[in-house]
Coordinates of C-alpha atoms in Angstrom, one line a residue:
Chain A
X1 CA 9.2 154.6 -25.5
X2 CA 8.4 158.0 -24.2
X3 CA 6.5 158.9 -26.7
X4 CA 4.5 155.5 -26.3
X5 CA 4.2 156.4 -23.0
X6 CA 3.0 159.8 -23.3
X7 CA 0.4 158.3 -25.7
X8 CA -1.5 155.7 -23.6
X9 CA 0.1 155.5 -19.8
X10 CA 0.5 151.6 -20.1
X11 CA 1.1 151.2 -23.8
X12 CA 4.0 149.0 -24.5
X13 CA 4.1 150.3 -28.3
X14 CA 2.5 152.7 -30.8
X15 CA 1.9 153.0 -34.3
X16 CA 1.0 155.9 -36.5
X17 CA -0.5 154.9 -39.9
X18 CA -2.2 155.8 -42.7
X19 CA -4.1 155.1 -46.4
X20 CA -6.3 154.9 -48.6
X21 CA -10.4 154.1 -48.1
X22 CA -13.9 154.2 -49.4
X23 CA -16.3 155.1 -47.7
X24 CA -20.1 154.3 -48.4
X25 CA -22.1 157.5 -47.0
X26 CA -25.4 157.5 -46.9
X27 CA -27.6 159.9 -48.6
X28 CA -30.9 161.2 -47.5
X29 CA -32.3 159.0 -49.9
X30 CA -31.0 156.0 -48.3
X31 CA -28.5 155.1 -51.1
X32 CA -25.1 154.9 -50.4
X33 CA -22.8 157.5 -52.5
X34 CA -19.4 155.7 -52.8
X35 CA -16.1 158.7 -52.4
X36 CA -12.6 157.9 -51.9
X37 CA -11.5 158.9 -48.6
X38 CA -8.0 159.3 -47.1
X39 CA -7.4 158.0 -43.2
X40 CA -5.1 158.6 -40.6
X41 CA -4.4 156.7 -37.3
X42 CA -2.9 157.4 -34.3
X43 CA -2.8 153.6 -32.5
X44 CA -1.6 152.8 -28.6
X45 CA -0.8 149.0 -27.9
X46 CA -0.8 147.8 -24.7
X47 CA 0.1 144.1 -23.6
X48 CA -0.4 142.7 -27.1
X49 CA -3.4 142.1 -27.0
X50 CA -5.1 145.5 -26.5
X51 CA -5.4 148.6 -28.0
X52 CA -6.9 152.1 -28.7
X53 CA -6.9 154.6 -31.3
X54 CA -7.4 157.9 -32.4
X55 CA -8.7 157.8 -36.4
X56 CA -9.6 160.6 -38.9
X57 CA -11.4 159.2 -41.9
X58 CA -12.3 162.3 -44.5
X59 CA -13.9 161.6 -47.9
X60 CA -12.7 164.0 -50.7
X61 CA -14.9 166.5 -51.4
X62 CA -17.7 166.0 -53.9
X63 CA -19.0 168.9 -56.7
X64 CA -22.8 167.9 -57.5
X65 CA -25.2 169.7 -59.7
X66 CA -28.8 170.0 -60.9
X67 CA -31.1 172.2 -62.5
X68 CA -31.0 175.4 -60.0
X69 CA -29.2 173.9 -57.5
X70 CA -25.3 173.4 -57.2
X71 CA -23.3 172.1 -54.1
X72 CA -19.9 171.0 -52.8
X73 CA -20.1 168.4 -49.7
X74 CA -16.9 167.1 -47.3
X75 CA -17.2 164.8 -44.6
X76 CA -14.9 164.2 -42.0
X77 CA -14.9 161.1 -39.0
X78 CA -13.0 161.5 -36.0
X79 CA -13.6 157.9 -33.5
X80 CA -11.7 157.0 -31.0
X81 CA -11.8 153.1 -30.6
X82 CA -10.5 150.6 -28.1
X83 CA -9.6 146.9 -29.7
X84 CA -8.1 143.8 -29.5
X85 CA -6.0 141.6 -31.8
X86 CA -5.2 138.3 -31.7
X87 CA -3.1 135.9 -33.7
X88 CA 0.1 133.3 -33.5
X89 CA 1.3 134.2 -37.0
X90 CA 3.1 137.9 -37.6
X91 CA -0.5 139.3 -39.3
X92 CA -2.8 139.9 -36.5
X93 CA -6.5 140.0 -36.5
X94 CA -8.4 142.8 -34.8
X95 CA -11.4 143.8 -34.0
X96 CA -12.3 147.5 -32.7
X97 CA -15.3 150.2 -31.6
X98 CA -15.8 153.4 -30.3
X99 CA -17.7 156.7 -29.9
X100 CA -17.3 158.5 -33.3
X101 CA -17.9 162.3 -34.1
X102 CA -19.0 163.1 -37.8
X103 CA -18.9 166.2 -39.6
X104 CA -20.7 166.6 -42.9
X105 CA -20.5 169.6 -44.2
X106 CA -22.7 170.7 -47.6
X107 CA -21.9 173.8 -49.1
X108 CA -24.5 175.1 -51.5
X109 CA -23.8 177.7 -54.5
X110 CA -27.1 177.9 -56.2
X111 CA -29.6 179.1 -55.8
X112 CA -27.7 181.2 -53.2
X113 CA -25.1 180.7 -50.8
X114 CA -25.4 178.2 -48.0
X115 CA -23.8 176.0 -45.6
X116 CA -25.8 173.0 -44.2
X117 CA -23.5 171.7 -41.5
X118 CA -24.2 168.5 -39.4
X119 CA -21.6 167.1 -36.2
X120 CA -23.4 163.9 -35.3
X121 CA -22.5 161.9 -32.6
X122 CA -21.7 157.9 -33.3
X123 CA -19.9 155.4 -33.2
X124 CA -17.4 153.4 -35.3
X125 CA -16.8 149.8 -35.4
X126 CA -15.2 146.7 -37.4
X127 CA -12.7 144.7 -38.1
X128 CA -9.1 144.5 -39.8
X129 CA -6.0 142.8 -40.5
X130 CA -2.9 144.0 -40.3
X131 CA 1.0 142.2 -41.1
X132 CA 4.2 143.3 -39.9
X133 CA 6.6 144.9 -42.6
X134 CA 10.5 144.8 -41.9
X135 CA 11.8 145.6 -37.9
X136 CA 9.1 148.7 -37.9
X137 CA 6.5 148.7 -40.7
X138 CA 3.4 147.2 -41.1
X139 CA 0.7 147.1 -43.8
X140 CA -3.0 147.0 -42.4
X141 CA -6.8 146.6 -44.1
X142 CA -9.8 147.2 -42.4
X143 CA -13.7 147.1 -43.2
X144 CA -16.7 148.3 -40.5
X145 CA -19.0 150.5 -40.4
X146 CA -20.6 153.8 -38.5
X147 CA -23.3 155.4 -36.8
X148 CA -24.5 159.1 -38.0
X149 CA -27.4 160.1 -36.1
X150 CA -29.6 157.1 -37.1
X151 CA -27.8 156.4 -40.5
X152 CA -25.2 153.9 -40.8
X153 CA -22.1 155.0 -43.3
X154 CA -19.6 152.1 -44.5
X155 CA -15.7 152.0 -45.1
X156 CA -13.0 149.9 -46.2
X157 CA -9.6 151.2 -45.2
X158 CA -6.2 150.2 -47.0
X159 CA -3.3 151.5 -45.8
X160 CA 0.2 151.0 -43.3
X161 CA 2.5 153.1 -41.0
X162 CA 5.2 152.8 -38.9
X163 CA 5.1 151.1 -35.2
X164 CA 7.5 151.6 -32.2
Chain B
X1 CA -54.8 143.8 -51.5
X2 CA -52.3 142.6 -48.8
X3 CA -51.2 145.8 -47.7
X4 CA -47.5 145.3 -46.8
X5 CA -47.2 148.7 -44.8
X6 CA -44.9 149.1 -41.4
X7 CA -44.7 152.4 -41.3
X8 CA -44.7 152.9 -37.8
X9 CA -42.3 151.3 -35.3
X10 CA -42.9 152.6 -31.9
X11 CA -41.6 152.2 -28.3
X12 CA -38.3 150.8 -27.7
X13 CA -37.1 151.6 -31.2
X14 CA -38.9 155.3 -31.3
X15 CA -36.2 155.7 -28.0
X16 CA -33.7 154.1 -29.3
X17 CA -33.4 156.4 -32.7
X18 CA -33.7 159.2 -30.7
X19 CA -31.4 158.9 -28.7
X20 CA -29.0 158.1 -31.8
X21 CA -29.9 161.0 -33.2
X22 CA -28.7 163.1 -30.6
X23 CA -30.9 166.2 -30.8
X24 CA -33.9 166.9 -32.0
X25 CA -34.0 169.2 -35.4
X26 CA -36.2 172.5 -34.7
X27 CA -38.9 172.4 -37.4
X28 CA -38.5 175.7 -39.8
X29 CA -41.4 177.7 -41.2
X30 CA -40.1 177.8 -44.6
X31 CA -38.4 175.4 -46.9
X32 CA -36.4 175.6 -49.9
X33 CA -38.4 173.8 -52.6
X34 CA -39.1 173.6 -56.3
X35 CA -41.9 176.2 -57.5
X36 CA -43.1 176.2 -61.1
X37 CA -43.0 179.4 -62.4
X38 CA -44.8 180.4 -65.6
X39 CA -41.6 179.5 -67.6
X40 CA -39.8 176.4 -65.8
X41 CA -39.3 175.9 -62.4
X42 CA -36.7 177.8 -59.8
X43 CA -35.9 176.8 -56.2
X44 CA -37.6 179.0 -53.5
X45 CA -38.9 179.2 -49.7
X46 CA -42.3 178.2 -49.2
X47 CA -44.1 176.9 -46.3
X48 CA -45.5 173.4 -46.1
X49 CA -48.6 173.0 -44.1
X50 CA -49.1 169.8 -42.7
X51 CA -45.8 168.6 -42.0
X52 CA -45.4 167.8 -38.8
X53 CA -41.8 166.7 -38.6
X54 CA -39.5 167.5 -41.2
X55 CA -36.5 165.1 -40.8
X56 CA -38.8 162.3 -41.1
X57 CA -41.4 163.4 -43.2
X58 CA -44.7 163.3 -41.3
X59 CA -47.8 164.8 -41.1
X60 CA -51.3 165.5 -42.5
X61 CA -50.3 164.2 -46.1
X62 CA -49.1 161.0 -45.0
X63 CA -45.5 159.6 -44.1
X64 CA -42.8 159.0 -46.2
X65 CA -40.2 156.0 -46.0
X66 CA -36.7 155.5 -47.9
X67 CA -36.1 152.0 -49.4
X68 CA -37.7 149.2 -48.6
X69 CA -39.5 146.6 -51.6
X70 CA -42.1 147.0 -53.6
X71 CA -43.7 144.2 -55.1
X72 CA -46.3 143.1 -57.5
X73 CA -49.3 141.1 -56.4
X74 CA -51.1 138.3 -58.0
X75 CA -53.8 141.0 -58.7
X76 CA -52.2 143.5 -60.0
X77 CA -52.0 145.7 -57.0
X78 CA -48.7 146.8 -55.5
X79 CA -47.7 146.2 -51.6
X80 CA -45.0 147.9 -50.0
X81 CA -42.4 146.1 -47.0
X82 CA -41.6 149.4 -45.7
X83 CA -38.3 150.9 -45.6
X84 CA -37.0 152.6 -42.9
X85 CA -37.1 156.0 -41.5
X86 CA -36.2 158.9 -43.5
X87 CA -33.6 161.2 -42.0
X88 CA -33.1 164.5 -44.0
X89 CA -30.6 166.9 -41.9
X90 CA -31.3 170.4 -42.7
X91 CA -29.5 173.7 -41.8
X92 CA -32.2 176.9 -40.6
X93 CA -30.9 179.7 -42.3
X94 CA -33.0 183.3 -41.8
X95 CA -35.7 180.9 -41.6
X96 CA -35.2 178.8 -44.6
X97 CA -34.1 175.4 -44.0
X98 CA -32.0 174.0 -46.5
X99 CA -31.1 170.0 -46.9
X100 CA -27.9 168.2 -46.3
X101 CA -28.2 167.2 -50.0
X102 CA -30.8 167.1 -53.0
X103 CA -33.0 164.5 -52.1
X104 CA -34.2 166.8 -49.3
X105 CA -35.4 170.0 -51.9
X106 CA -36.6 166.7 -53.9
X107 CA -39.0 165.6 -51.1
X108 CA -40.1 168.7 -49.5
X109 CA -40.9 169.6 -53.1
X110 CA -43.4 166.5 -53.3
X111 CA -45.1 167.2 -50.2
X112 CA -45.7 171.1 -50.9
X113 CA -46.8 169.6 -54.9
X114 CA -49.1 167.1 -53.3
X115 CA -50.4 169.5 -50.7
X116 CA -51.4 172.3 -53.3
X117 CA -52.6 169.1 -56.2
X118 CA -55.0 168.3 -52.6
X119 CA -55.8 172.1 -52.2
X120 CA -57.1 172.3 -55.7
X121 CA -58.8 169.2 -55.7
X122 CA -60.9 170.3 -52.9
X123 CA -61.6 173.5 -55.0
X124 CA -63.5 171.4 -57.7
X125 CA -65.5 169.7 -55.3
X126 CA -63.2 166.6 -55.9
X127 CA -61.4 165.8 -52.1
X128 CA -58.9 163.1 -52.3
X129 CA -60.7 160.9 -49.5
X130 CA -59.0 157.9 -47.9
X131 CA -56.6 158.7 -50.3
X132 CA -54.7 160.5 -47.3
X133 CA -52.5 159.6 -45.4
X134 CA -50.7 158.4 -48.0
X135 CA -47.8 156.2 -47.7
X136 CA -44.7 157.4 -50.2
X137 CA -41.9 155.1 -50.3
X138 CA -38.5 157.3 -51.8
X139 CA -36.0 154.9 -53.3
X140 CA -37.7 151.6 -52.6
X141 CA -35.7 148.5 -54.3
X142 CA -38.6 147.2 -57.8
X143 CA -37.5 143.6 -58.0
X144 CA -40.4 142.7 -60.4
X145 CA -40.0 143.1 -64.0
X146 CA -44.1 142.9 -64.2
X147 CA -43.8 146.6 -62.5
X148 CA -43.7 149.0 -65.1
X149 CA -41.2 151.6 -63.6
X150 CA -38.9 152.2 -66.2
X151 CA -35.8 154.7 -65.4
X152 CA -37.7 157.3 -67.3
X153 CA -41.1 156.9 -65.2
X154 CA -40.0 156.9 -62.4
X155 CA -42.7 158.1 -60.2
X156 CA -45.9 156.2 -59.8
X157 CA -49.5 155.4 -57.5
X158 CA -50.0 152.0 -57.1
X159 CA -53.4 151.3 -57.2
X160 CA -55.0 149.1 -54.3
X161 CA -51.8 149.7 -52.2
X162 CA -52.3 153.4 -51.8
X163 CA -49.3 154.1 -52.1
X164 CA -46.5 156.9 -54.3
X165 CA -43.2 155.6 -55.1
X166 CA -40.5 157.4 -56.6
X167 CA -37.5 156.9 -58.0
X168 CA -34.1 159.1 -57.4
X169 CA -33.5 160.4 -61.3
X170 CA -30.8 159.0 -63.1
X171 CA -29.9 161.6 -64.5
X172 CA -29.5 165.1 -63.0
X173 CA -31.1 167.0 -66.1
X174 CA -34.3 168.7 -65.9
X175 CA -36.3 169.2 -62.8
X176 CA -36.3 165.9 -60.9
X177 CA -39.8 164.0 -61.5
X178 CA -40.9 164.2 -57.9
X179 CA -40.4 167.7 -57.7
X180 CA -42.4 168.6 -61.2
X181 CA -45.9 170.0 -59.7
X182 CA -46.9 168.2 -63.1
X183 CA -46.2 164.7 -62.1
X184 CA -47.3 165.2 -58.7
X185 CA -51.1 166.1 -60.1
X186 CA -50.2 163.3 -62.9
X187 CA -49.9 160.7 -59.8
X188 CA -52.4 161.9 -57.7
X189 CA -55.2 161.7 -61.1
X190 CA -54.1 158.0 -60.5
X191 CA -55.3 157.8 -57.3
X192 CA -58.2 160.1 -58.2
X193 CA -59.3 157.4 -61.0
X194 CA -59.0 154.7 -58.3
X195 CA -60.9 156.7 -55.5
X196 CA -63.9 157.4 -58.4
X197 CA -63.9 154.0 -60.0
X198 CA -63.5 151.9 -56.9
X199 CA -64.7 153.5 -54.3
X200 CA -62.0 153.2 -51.9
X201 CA -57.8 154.0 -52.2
X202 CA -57.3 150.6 -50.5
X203 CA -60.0 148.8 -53.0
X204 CA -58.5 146.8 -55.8
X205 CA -58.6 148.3 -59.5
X206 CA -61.5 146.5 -61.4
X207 CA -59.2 145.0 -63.6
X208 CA -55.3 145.6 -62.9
X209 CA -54.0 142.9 -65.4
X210 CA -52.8 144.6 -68.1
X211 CA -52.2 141.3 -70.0
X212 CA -56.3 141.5 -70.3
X213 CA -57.8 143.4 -73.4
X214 CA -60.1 144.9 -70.2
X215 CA -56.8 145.6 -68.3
X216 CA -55.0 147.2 -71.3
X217 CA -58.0 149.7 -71.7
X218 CA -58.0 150.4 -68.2
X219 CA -54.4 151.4 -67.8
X220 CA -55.0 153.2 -70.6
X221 CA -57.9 155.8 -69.3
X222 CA -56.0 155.6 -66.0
X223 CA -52.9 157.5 -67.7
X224 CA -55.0 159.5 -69.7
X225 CA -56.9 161.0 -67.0
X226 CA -53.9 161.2 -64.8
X227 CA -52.5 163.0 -67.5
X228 CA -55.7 165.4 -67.8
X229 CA -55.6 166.2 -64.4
X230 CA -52.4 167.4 -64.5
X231 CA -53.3 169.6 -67.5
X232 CA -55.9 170.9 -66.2
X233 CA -54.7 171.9 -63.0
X234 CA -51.8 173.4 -64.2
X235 CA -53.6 174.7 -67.6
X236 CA -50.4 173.4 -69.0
X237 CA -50.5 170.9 -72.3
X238 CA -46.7 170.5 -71.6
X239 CA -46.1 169.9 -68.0
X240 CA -43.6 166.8 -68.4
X241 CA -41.5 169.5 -70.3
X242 CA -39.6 170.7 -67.5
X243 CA -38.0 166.9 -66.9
X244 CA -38.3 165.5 -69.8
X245 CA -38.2 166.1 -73.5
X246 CA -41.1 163.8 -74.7
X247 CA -43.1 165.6 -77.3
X248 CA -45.6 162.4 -77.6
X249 CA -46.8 163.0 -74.7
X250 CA -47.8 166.8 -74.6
X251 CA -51.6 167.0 -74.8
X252 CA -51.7 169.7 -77.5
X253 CA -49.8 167.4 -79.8
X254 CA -52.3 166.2 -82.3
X255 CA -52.5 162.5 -81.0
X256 CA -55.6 160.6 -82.4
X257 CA -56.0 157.1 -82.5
X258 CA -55.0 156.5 -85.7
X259 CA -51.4 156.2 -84.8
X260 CA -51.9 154.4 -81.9
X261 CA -52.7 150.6 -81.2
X262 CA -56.2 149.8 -79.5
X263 CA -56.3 147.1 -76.8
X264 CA -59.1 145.6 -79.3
X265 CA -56.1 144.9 -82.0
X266 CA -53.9 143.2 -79.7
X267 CA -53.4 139.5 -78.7
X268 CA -51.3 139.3 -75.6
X269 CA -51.1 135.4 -76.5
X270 CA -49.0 136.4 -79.7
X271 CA -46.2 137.5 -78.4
X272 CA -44.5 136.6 -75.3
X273 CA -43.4 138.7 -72.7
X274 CA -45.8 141.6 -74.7
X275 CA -46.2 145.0 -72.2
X276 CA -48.7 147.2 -73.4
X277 CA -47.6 151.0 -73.5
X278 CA -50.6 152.4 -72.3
X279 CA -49.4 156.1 -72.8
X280 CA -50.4 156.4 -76.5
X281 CA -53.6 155.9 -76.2
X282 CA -53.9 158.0 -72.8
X283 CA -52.4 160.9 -74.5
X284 CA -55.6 161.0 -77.0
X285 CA -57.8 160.9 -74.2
X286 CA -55.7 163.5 -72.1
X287 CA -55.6 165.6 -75.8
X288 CA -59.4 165.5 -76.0
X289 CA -59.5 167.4 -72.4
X290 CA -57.5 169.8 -73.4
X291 CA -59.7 170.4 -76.8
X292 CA -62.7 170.7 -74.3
X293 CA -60.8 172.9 -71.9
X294 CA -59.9 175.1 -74.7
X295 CA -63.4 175.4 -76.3
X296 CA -65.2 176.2 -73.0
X297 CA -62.6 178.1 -71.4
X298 CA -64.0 176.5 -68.3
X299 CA -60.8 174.2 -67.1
X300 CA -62.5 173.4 -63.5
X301 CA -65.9 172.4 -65.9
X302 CA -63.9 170.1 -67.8
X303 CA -62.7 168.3 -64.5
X304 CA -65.8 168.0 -63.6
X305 CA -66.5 166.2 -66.4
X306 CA -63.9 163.8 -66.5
X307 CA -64.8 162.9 -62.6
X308 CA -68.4 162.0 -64.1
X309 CA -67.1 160.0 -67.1
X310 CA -65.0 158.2 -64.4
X311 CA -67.8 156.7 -62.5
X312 CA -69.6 156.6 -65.1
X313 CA -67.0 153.9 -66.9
X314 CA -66.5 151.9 -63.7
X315 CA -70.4 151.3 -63.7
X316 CA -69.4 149.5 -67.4
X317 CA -66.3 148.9 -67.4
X318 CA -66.5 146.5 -70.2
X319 CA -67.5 149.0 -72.4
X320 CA -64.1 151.4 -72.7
X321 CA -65.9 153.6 -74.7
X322 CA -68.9 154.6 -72.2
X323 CA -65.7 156.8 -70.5
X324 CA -65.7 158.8 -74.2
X325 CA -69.3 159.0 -74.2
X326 CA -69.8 160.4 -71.0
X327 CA -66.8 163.1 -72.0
X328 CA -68.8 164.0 -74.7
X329 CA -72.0 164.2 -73.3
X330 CA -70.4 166.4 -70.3
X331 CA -68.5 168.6 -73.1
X332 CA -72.3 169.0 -74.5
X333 CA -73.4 170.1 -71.4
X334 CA -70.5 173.0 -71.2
X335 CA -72.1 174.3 -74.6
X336 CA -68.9 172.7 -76.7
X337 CA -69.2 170.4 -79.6
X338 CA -68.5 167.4 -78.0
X339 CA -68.8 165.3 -81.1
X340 CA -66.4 167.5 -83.8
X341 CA -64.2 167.5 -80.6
X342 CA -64.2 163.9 -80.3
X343 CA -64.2 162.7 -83.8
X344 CA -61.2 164.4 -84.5
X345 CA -59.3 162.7 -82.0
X346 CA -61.2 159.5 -82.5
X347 CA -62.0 159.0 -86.5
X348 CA -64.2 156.0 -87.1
X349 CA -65.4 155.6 -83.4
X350 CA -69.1 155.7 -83.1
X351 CA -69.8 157.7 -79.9
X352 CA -73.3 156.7 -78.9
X353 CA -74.3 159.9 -77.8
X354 CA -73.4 161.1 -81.3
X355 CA -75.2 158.6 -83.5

């Protein structure tokens, strides 16, 4: 509980969880470029019905190529998000949104050397799902979206992680 | 022509996507871009005059737009529902900028192509007109089969609507179309043919079905003056060489009309769902150009020639052939042999002006 505690002042539990996503970024173009992604969660819940979160979403770097040109991009969400869950049976629905911070990082090769590096303000939303696993465990999905600057990204989270 | 256009959403939302974009980008001087060298292309600084704002692709040439629909009307002309706002992020660096990905060297290199294809065009007497602004819609969604934009041509003018589409490549060999200066000057012909034979960018073509034997002929000298503009500008036969490997199409390939079929010989009521290729046949007439260029030495003559037989077909466009006649008579005029020229790319047609 101290650790709860520590994490969110009036939290009655936490949870720290993790998986698998997809994220749909989009390009300059306007197309969406589908990458696998890996997510973590850091999750305070307070009264049962509320809670907030601390979430890293980072796609696995790509390796694209042309004629003359050659570059390597990451991208990396950080959003903080307050939501709330609701739900008589053990899986609980929930629905969440925050400010978000994304970092998209392109690293060009050729012609020459160069980093293009973006941190754009955001936000994060959607919704999710998540059922209770055993005394501690629970296995979660969640689908939303964010904000880039003016471009909107896509994700769809599959994962789980341990509550207290 | 309904013109579909909505470019330009001000007020609230202007405010509201600034804000959401959190700071303004400073514009550079330079960008990185495709440049054509004399063998192939390479990726180099340039400035591009006339842009005004560089993440969203304004200025003096026009404005350009990511997605959105393009769609065919009963006419034959294209309109555009506008996509939104294009958003290229872009890194300064010893005052270069550089994109967040490809599509940004791909568009910055179609607005410096299209600047310089404008440049030149004003050199030979020839200005682009109400052709600018232009709208150019990146990426837009082609719902109607009736639109020829095959994966392979996928950069085009649509006549009437004023407007350039292009098409991210599929594939990642070759320099991108949008970024070949070729196929910018190939695009901008079209809408050089459209100015000259209608009058106006935002008139309708005087035909535009190609289902018609009238049509058919008219797509026909549209590609192969599109395709002579490019040549000539460039003084390059082969300009689609650099993105594509399509020997049938260079203009120094020895295309005459024997081995291609003529509107004439066709019966669009024989064969359902029939789409006439109108690139054969524009290759002979973009072939003949490039005969004329190489007899007078005189490339910016030549053009000048082809802007005359232009007008000079949409003042009989029922006659396909007055556009050859008036080549030949302007080839005459340059102190070539008009006639050989042309009856070696044209065996059996009578030219009047040869008889």
């Amino acid at each position: 509980m101290s650790l709860t505690l520590l994490l969110a002042g009036v939290a009655l539990g936490a949870e720290l969880g993790g998986g698998l996503a997809v994220v749909a970024v989009r390009d300059s173009a306007g197309a969406f470029d589908l990458r696998p992604a890996i997510s973590t969660s850091l999750r305070a819940v307070g009264g049962g019905a509320v809670w907030g979160d601390l979430t890293l979403v980072g796609a696995l770097p790509t390796q694209d190529e042309g004629i003359a040109w050659a570059h390597s991009q990451a991208w990396l969400r950080a959003s903080a998000a307050l939501g709330l869950q609701a739900g008589t049976l053990p899986a609980r629905f929930r629905v969440f949104a925050g400010p978000a911070v994304t970092l998209q990082r392109t690293t060009w090769s050729e012609p020459q050397s160069v980093v293009v590096e973006q941190v754009l303000p955001g936000a994060r939303y959607g919704l999710g799902l998540a059922v209770p696993v055993g005394d501690r465990g629970y296995l979660d999905g969640s689908a939303g979206g964010s904000l880039r600057g003016v471009s909107r990204d896509y994700e769809l989270c599959l994962g789980g992680g341990l509550s207290w | 022509m309904k013109r579909g256009t909505k470019l330009h959403r001000r007020g609230a939302h202007a405010a509201v996507v600034a804000v959401l974009a959190g700071c303004e980008q400073p514009h550079p001087e330079r960008f990185a871009v495709y440049q054509r060298l004399s063998e192939g292309y390479e990726i180099a600084p340039r400035e591009l005059p006339g842009l005004a704002d560089a993440q969203r692709m304004t200025g003096d040439l026009g404005t350009m737009t990511s997605g959105g629909t393009v769609r065919l009307s009963n006419d034959g002309t294209m309109s555009y529902a506008s996509g939104r706002s294009l958003d290229l992020r872009y890194e300064i660096v010893d005052g270069v900028a550089w994109p967040s990905d490809e599509h940004g060297l791909i568009l910055w290199s179609f607005w410096a192509h299209l600047g310089d294809v404008r440049d030149e065009l004003e050199r030979v007497g020839q200005p682009l007109g109400d052709v600018l602004p232009v709208t150019v819609a990146y990426a837009p969604s082609v719902p109607d089969i009736g639109i020829e934009l095959l994966p392979a041509e996928n950069a085009a003018y649509a006549t009437g609507g004023n407007l350039f589409v292009l098409l991210p490549d599929l594939f990642a060999e070759g320099v991108p179309l949008a970024a070949n200066l070729g196929i910018v000057a190939h695009e901008t012909g079209h809408a050089v043919f459209h100015l000259l034979s209608t009058g106006s960018a935002d008139n309708p073509p005087i035909f535009g079905d190609v289902t018609t034997e009238a049509g058919m002929w008219e797509a026909s000298l549209h590609e192969g003056f599109a395709d002579s503009l490019a040549v000539l500008l460039l003084d390059d036969p082969r300009f689609l060489e650099a993105s594509m490997a399509m020997p049938e199409r260079d203009a120094d390939s020895g295309a005459t009309i024997s081995s291609v079929q003529l509107p004439d010989s066709i019966d669009p009521d024989s064969t359902l769902f029939y789409i006439y290729d109108p690139y054969p046949l524009g290759t002979v007439f973009a072939s003949l150009a490039w005969d004329l260029r190489l007899a007078s030495d005189d490339p910016d003559a030549v053009l000048g020639v082809l802007f005359d037989a232009v007008v000079t077909w949409s003042d009989t466009p029922d006659d396909p052939w007055s556009y050859l006649d008036a080549v030949v008579e302007g080839g005459r005029d340059l102190g070539v042999d008009g006639c050989g020229l042309a009856s070696a790319r044209f065996p059996g047609v009578m030219v009047a002006s040869c008889r």
